[in-house]
PDB file of C-alpha atoms and ligand atoms in Angstrom:
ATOM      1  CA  UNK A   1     161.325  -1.311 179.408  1.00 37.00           C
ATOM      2  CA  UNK A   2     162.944   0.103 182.689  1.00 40.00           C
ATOM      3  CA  UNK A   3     162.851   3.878 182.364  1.00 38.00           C
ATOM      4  CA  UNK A   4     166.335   4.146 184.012  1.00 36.00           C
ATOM      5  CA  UNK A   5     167.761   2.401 181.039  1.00 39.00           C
ATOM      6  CA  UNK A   6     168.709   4.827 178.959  1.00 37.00           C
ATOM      7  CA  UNK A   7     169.143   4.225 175.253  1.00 39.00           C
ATOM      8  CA  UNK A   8     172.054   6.711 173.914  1.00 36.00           C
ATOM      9  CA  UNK A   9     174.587   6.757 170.556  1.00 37.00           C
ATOM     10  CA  UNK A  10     176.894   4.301 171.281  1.00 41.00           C
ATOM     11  CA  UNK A  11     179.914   4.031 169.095  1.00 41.00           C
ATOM     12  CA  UNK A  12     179.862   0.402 167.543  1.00 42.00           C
ATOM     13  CA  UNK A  13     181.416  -1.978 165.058  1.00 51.00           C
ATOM     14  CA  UNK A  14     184.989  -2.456 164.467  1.00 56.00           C
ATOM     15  CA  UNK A  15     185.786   0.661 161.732  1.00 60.00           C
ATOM     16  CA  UNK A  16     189.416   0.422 162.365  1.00 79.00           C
ATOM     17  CA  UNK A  17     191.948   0.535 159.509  1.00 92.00           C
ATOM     18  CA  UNK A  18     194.634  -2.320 159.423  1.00 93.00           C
ATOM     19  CA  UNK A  19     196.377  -4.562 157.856  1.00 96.00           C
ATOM     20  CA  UNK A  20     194.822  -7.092 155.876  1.00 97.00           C
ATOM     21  CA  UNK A  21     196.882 -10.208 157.160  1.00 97.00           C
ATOM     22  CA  UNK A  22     195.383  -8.791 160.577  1.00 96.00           C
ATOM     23  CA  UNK A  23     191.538  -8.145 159.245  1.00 97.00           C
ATOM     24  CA  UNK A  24     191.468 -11.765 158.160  1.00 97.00           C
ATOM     25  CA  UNK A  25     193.207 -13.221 160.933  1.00 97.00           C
ATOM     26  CA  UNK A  26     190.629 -11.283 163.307  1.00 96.00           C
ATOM     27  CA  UNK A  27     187.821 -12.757 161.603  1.00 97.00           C
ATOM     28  CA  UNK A  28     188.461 -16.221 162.083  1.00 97.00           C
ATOM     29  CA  UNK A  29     189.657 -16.667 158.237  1.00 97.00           C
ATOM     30  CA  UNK A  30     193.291 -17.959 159.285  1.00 97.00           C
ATOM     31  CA  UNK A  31     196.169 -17.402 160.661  1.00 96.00           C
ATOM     32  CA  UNK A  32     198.502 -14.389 159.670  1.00 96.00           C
ATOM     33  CA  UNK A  33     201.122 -16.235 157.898  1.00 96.00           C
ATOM     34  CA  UNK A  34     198.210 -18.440 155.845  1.00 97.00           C
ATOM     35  CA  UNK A  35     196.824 -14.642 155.527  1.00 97.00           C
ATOM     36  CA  UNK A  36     199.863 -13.493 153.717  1.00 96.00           C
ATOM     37  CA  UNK A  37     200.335 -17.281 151.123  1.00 96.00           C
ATOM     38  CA  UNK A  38     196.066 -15.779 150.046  1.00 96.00           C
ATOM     39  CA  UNK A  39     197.436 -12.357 149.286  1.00 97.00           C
ATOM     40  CA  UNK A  40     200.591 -13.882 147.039  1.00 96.00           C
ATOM     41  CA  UNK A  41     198.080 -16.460 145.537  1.00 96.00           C
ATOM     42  CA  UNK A  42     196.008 -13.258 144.662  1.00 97.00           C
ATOM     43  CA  UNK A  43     192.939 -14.561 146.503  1.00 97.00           C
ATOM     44  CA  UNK A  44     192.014 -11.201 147.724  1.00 98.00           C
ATOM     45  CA  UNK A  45     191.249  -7.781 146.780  1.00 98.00           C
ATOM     46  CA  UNK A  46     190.756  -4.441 148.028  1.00 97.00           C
ATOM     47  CA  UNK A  47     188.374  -2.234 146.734  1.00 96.00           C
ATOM     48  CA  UNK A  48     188.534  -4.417 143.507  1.00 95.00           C
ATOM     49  CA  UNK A  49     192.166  -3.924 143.077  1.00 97.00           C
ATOM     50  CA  UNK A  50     194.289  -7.079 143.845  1.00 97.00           C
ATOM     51  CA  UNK A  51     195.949  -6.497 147.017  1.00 97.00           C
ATOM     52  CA  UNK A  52     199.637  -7.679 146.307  1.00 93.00           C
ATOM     53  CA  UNK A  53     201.344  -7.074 150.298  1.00 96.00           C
ATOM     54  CA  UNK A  54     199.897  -8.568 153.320  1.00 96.00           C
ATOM     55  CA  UNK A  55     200.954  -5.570 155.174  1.00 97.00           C
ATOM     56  CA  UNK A  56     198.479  -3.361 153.051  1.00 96.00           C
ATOM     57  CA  UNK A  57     196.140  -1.213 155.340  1.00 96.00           C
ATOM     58  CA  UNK A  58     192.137  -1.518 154.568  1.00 96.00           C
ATOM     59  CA  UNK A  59     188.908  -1.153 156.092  1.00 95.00           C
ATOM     60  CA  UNK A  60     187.523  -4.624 156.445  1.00 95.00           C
ATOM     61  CA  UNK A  61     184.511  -4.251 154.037  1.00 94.00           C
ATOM     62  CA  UNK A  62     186.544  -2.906 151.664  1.00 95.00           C
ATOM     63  CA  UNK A  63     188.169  -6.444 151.445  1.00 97.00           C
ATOM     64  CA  UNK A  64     187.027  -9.361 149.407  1.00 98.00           C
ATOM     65  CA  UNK A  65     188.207 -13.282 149.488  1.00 98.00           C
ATOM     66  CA  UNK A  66     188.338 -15.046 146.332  1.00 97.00           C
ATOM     67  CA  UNK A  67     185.391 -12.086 144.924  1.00 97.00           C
ATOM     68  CA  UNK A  68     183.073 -12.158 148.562  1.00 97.00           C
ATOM     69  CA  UNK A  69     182.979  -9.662 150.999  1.00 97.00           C
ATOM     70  CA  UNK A  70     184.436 -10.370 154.555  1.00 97.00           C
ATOM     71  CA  UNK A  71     182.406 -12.405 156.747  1.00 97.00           C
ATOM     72  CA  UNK A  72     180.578  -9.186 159.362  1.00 96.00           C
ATOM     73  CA  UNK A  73     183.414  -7.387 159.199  1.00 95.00           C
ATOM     74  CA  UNK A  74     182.385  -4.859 161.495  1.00 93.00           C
ATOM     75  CA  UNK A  75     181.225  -7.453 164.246  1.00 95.00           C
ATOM     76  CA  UNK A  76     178.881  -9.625 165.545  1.00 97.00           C
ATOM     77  CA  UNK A  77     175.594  -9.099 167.844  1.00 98.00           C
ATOM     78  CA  UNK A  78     173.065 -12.467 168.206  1.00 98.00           C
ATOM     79  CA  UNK A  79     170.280 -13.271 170.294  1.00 98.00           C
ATOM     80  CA  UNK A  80     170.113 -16.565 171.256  1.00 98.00           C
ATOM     81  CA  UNK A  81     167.707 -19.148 172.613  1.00 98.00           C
ATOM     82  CA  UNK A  82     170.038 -20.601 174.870  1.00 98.00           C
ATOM     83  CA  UNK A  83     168.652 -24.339 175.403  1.00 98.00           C
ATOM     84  CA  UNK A  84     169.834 -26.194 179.120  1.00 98.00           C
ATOM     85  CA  UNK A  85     172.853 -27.818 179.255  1.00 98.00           C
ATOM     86  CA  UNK A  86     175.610 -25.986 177.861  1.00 98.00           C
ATOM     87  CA  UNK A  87     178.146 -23.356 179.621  1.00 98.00           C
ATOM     88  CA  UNK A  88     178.582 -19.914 178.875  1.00 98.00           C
ATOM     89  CA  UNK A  89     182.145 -20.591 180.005  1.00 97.00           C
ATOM     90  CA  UNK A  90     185.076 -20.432 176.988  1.00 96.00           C
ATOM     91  CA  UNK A  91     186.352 -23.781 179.124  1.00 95.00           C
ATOM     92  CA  UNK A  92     185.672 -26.504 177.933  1.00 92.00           C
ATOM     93  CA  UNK A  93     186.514 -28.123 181.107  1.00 95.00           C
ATOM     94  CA  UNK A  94     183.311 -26.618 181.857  1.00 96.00           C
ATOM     95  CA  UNK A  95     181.552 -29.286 179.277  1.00 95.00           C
ATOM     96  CA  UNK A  96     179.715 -28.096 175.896  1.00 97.00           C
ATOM     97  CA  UNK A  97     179.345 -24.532 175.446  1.00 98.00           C
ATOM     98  CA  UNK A  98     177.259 -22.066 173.790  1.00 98.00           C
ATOM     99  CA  UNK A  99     179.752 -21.266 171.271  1.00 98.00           C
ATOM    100  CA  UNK A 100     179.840 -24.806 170.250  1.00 97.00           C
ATOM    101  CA  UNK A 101     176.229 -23.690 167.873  1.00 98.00           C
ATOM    102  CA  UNK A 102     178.118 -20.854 166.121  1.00 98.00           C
ATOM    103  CA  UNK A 103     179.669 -21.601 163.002  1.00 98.00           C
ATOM    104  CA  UNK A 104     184.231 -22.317 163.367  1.00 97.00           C
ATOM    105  CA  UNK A 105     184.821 -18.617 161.516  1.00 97.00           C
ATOM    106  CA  UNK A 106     182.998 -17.121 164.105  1.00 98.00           C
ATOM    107  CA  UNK A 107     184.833 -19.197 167.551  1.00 97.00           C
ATOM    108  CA  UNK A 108     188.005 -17.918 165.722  1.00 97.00           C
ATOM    109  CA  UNK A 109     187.602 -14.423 165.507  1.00 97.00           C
ATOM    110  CA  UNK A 110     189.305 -12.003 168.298  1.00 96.00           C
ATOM    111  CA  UNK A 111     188.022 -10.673 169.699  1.00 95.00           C
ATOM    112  CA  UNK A 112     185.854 -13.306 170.653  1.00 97.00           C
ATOM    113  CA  UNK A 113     182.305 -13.574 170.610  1.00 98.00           C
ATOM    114  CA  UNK A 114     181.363 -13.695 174.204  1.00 98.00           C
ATOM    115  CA  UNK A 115     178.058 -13.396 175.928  1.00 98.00           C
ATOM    116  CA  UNK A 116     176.737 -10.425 177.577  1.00 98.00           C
ATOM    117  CA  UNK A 117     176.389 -11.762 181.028  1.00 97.00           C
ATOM    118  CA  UNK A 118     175.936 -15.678 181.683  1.00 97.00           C
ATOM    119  CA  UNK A 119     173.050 -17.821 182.214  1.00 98.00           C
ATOM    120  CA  UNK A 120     173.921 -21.760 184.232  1.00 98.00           C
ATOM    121  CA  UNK A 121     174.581 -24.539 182.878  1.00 98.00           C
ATOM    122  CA  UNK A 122     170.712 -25.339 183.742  1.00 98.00           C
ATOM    123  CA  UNK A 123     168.914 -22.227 182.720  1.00 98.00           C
ATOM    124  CA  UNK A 124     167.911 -21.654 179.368  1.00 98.00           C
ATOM    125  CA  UNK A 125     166.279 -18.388 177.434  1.00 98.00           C
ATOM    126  CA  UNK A 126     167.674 -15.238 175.964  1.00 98.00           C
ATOM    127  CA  UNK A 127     171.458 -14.739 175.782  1.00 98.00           C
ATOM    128  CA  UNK A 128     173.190 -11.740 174.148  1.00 98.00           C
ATOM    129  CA  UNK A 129     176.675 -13.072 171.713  1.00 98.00           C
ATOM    130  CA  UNK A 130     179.194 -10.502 170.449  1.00 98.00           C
ATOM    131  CA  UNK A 131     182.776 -10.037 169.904  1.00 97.00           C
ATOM    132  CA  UNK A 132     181.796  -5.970 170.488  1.00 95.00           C
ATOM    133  CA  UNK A 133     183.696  -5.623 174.030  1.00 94.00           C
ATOM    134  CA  UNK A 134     182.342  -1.991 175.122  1.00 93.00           C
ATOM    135  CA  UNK A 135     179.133  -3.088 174.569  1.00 95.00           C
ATOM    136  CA  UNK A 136     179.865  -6.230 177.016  1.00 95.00           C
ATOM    137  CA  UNK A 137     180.739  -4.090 179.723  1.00 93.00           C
ATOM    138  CA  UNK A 138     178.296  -1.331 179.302  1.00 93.00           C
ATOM    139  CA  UNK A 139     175.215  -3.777 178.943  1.00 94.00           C
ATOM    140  CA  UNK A 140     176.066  -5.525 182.443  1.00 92.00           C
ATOM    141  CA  UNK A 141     177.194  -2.800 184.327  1.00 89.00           C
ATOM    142  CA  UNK A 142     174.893  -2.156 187.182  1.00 83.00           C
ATOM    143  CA  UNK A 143     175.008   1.064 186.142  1.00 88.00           C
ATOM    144  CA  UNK A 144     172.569   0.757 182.994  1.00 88.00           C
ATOM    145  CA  UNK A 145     169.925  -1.499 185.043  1.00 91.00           C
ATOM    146  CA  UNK A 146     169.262  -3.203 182.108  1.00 94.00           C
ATOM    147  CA  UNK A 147     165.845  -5.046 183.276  1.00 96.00           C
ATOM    148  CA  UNK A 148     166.050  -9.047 182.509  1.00 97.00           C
ATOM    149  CA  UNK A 149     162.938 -10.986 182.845  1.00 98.00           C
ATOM    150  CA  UNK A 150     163.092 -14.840 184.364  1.00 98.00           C
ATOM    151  CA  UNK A 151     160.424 -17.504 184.938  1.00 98.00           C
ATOM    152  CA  UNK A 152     161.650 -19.515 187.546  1.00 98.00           C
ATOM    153  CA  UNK A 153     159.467 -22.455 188.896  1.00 98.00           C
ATOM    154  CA  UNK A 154     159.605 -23.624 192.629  1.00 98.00           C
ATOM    155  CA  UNK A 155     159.005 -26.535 194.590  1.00 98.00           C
ATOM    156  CA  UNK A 156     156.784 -25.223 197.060  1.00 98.00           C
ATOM    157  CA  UNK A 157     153.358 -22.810 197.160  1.00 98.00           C
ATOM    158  CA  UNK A 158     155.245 -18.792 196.852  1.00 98.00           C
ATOM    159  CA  UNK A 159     154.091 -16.928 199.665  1.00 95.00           C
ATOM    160  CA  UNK A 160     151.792 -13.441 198.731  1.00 92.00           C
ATOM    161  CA  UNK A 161     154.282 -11.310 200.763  1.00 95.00           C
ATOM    162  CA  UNK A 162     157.326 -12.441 198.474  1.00 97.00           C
ATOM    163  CA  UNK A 163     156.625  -9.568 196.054  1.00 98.00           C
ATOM    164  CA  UNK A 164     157.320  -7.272 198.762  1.00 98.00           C
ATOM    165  CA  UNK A 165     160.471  -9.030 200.430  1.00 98.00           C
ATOM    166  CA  UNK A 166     161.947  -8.853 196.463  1.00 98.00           C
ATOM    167  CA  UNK A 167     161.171  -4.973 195.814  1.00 98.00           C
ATOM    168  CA  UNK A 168     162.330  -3.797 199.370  1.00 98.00           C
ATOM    169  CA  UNK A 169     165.592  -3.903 198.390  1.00 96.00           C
ATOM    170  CA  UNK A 170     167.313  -5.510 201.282  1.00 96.00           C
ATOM    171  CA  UNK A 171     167.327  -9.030 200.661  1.00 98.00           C
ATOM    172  CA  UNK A 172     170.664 -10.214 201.451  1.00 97.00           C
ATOM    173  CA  UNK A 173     172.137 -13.436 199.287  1.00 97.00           C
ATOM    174  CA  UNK A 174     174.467 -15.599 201.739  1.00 95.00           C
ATOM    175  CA  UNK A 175     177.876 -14.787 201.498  1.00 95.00           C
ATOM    176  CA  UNK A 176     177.218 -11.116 200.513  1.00 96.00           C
ATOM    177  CA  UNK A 177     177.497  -7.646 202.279  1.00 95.00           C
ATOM    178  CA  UNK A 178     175.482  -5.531 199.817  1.00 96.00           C
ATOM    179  CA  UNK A 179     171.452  -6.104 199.728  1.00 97.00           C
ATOM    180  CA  UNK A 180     170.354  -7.181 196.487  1.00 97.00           C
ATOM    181  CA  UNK A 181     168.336  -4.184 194.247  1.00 96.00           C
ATOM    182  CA  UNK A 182     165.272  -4.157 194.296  1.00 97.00           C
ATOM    183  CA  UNK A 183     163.295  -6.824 191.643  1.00 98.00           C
ATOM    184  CA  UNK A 184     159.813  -7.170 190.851  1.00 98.00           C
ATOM    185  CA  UNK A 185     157.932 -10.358 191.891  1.00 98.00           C
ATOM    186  CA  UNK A 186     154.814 -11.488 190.298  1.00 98.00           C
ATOM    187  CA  UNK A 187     152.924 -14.477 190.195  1.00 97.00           C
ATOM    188  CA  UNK A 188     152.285 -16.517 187.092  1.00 98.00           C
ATOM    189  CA  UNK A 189     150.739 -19.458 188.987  1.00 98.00           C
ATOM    190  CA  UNK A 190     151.149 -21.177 192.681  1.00 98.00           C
ATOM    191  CA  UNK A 191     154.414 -22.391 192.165  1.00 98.00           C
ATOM    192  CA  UNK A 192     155.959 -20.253 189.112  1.00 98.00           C
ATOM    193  CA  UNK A 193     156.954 -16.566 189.260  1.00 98.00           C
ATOM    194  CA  UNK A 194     158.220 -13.387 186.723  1.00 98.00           C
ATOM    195  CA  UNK A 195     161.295 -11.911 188.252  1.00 98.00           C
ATOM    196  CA  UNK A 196     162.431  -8.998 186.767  1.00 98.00           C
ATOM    197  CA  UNK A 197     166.456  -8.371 187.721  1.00 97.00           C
ATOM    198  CA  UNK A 198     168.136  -5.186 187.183  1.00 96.00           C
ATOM    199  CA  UNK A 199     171.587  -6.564 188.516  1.00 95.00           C
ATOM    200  CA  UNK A 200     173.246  -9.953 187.185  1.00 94.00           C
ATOM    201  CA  UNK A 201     174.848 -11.711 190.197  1.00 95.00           C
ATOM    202  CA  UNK A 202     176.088 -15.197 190.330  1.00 96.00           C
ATOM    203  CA  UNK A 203     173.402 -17.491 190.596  1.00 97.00           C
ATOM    204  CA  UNK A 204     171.161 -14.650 191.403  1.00 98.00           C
ATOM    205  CA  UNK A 205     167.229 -16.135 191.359  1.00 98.00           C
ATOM    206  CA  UNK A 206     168.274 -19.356 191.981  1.00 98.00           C
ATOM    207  CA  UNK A 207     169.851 -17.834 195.443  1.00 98.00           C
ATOM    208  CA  UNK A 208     167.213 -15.018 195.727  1.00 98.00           C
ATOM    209  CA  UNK A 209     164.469 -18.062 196.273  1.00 98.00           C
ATOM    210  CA  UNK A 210     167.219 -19.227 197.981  1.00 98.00           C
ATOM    211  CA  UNK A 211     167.242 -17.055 200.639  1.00 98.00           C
ATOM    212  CA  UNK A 212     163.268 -16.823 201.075  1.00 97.00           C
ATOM    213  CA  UNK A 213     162.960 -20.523 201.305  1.00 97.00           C
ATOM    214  CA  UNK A 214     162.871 -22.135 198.126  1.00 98.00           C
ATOM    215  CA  UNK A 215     164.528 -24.203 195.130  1.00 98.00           C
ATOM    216  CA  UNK A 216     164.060 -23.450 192.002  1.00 98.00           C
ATOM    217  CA  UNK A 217     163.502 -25.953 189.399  1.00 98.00           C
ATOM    218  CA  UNK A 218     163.047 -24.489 186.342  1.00 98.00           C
ATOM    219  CA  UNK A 219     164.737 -21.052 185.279  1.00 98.00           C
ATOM    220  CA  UNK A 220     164.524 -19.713 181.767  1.00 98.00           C
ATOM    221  CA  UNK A 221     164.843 -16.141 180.842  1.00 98.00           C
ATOM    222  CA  UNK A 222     162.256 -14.660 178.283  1.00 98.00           C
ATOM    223  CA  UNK A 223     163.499 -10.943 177.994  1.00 98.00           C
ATOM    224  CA  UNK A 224     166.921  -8.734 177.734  1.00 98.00           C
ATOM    225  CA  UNK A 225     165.920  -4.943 177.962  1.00 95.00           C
ATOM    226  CA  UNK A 226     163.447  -4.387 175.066  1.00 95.00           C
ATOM    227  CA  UNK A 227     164.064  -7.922 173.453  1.00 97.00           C
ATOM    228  CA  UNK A 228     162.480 -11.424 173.802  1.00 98.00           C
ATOM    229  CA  UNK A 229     163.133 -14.560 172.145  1.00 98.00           C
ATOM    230  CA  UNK A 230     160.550 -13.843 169.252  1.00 97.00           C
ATOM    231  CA  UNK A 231     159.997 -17.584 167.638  1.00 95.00           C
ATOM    232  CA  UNK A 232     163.527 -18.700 168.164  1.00 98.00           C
ATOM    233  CA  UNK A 233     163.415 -22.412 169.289  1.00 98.00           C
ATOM    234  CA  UNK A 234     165.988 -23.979 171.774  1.00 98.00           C
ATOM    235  CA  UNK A 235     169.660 -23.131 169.954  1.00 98.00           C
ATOM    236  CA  UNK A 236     168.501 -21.118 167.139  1.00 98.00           C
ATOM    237  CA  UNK A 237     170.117 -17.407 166.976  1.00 98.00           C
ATOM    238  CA  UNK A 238     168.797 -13.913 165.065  1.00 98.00           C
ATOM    239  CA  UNK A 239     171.478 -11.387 164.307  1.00 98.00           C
ATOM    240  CA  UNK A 240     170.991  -8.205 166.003  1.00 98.00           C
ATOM    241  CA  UNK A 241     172.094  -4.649 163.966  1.00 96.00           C
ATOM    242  CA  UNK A 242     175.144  -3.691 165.949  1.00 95.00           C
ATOM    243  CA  UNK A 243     173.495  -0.486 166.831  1.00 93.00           C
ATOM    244  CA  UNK A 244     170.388  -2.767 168.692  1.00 93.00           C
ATOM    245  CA  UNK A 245     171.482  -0.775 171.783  1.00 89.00           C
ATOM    246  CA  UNK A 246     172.000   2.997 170.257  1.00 81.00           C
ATOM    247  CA  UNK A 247     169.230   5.818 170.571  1.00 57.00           C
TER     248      UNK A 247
HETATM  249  N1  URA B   1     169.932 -16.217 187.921  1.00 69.73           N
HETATM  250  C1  URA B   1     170.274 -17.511 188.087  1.00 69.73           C
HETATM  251  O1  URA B   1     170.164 -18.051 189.180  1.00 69.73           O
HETATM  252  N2  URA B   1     170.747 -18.169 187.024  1.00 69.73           N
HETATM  253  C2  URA B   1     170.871 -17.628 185.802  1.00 69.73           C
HETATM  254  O2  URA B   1     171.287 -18.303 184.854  1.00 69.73           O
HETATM  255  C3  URA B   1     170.509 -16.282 185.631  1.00 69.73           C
HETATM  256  C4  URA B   1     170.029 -15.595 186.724  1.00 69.73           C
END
């Protein structure tokens, strides 16, 4: 783990009271008016008392539907093996995405589950899902150099030197003004290298080898600060405590 990423109490989950047409309609249950024909049909209760107004405020885990508790009602944090071939894109212009494995509750919630940071279309490995927003933004901002481990084979021999040319720090990307930060190189075999990114720019190892002369073939990434993919195989998912990321 990257000293300069700093664990700390981070406020997580969503522990907001509200209405309970809006708790189920947040978690992918229904719409609001379908919310409010369950409460009149006395399909749900709060705190084992049957809720009779959609308007009624509750914490979400204080609600149950037809007698079971709310589907994570304080959010959602998976790890998943991300396998080659699908977007991390919402579009589906874009062609299959990653939320297409997740079950329909959880594509309907808002807010969304989302991924912390994209991987292509053609790289597979570990991807962060949540619908926890603050967490997107604090886990890919710069800021936190969060240190992400990739395996990236090339089509041609990797020179010694390119360890060097990746931790100076000044490897420009074409079409960009700022240098990239520095990333550690190292060698698995001839043609296959560890690259450990603190940054998450577009495209960023395939262009990195880019820029030093050559393609990469294969990219998959095996770590995402302190966690790996464990057993998972090609689109299986763990869930992740929401407070993975606190102190
Ligand atoms: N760098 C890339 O080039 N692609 C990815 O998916 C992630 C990092």
């Amino acid at each position: 783990m990257n000293k300069d990423f700093a664990f700390r109490p981070f406020f997580h989950g969503d522990q907001r009271v509200r209405r309970i047409d809006q708790i189920l309609a947040n978690l992918g249950y229904c719409s609001r008016r379908e919310a409010r024909g369950w409460v009149e049909k006395g399909h749900v209760t709060v705190r084992g008392a049957l809720a009779d107004d959609p308007g009624q405020k509750a914490h979400p885990s204080d609600v149950l539907v037809d007698g079971e508790p709310l589907d994570h009602p304080e959010g959602l944090l998976l790890l998943l093996h991300k396998p080659l071939g699908l977007v991390c894109s919402h579009d589906i212009r874009e062609g299959p995405t990653v939320y297409d494995l997740l079950p329909v509750r959880w594509r309907q919630r808002n807010p969304v589950v989302t991924s912390i940071g994209r991987l292509d279309k053609e790289t597979s490995g570990l991807l962060l899902l949540t619908d926890q927003t603050p967490l997107v933004h604090r886990l890919t901002s710069p800021k936190h150099k969060v240190p992400k481990i990739y395996v990236a084979t090339v089509d041609r021999d990797l020179a010694p030197d390119l360890a060097g040319v990746f931790a100076a720090g000044n490897l420009l990307l074409e079409g960009e003004k700022e240098p990239c930060a520095p990333a550690e190189l190292r060698l698995r075999g001839p043609r296959v290298a560890e690259v450990t990114l603190t940054e998450g720019r577009y495209h960023q190892v395939r262009r990195m080898f880019a820029a030093t002369g050559s393609t990469v073939l294969t990219l998959h990434r095996e770590r995402f600060g302190g966690l790996d993919l464990g057993g998972l195989n090609p689109g299986q998912w763990r869930e992740l405590p929401l407070d993975a990321f606190s102190a």
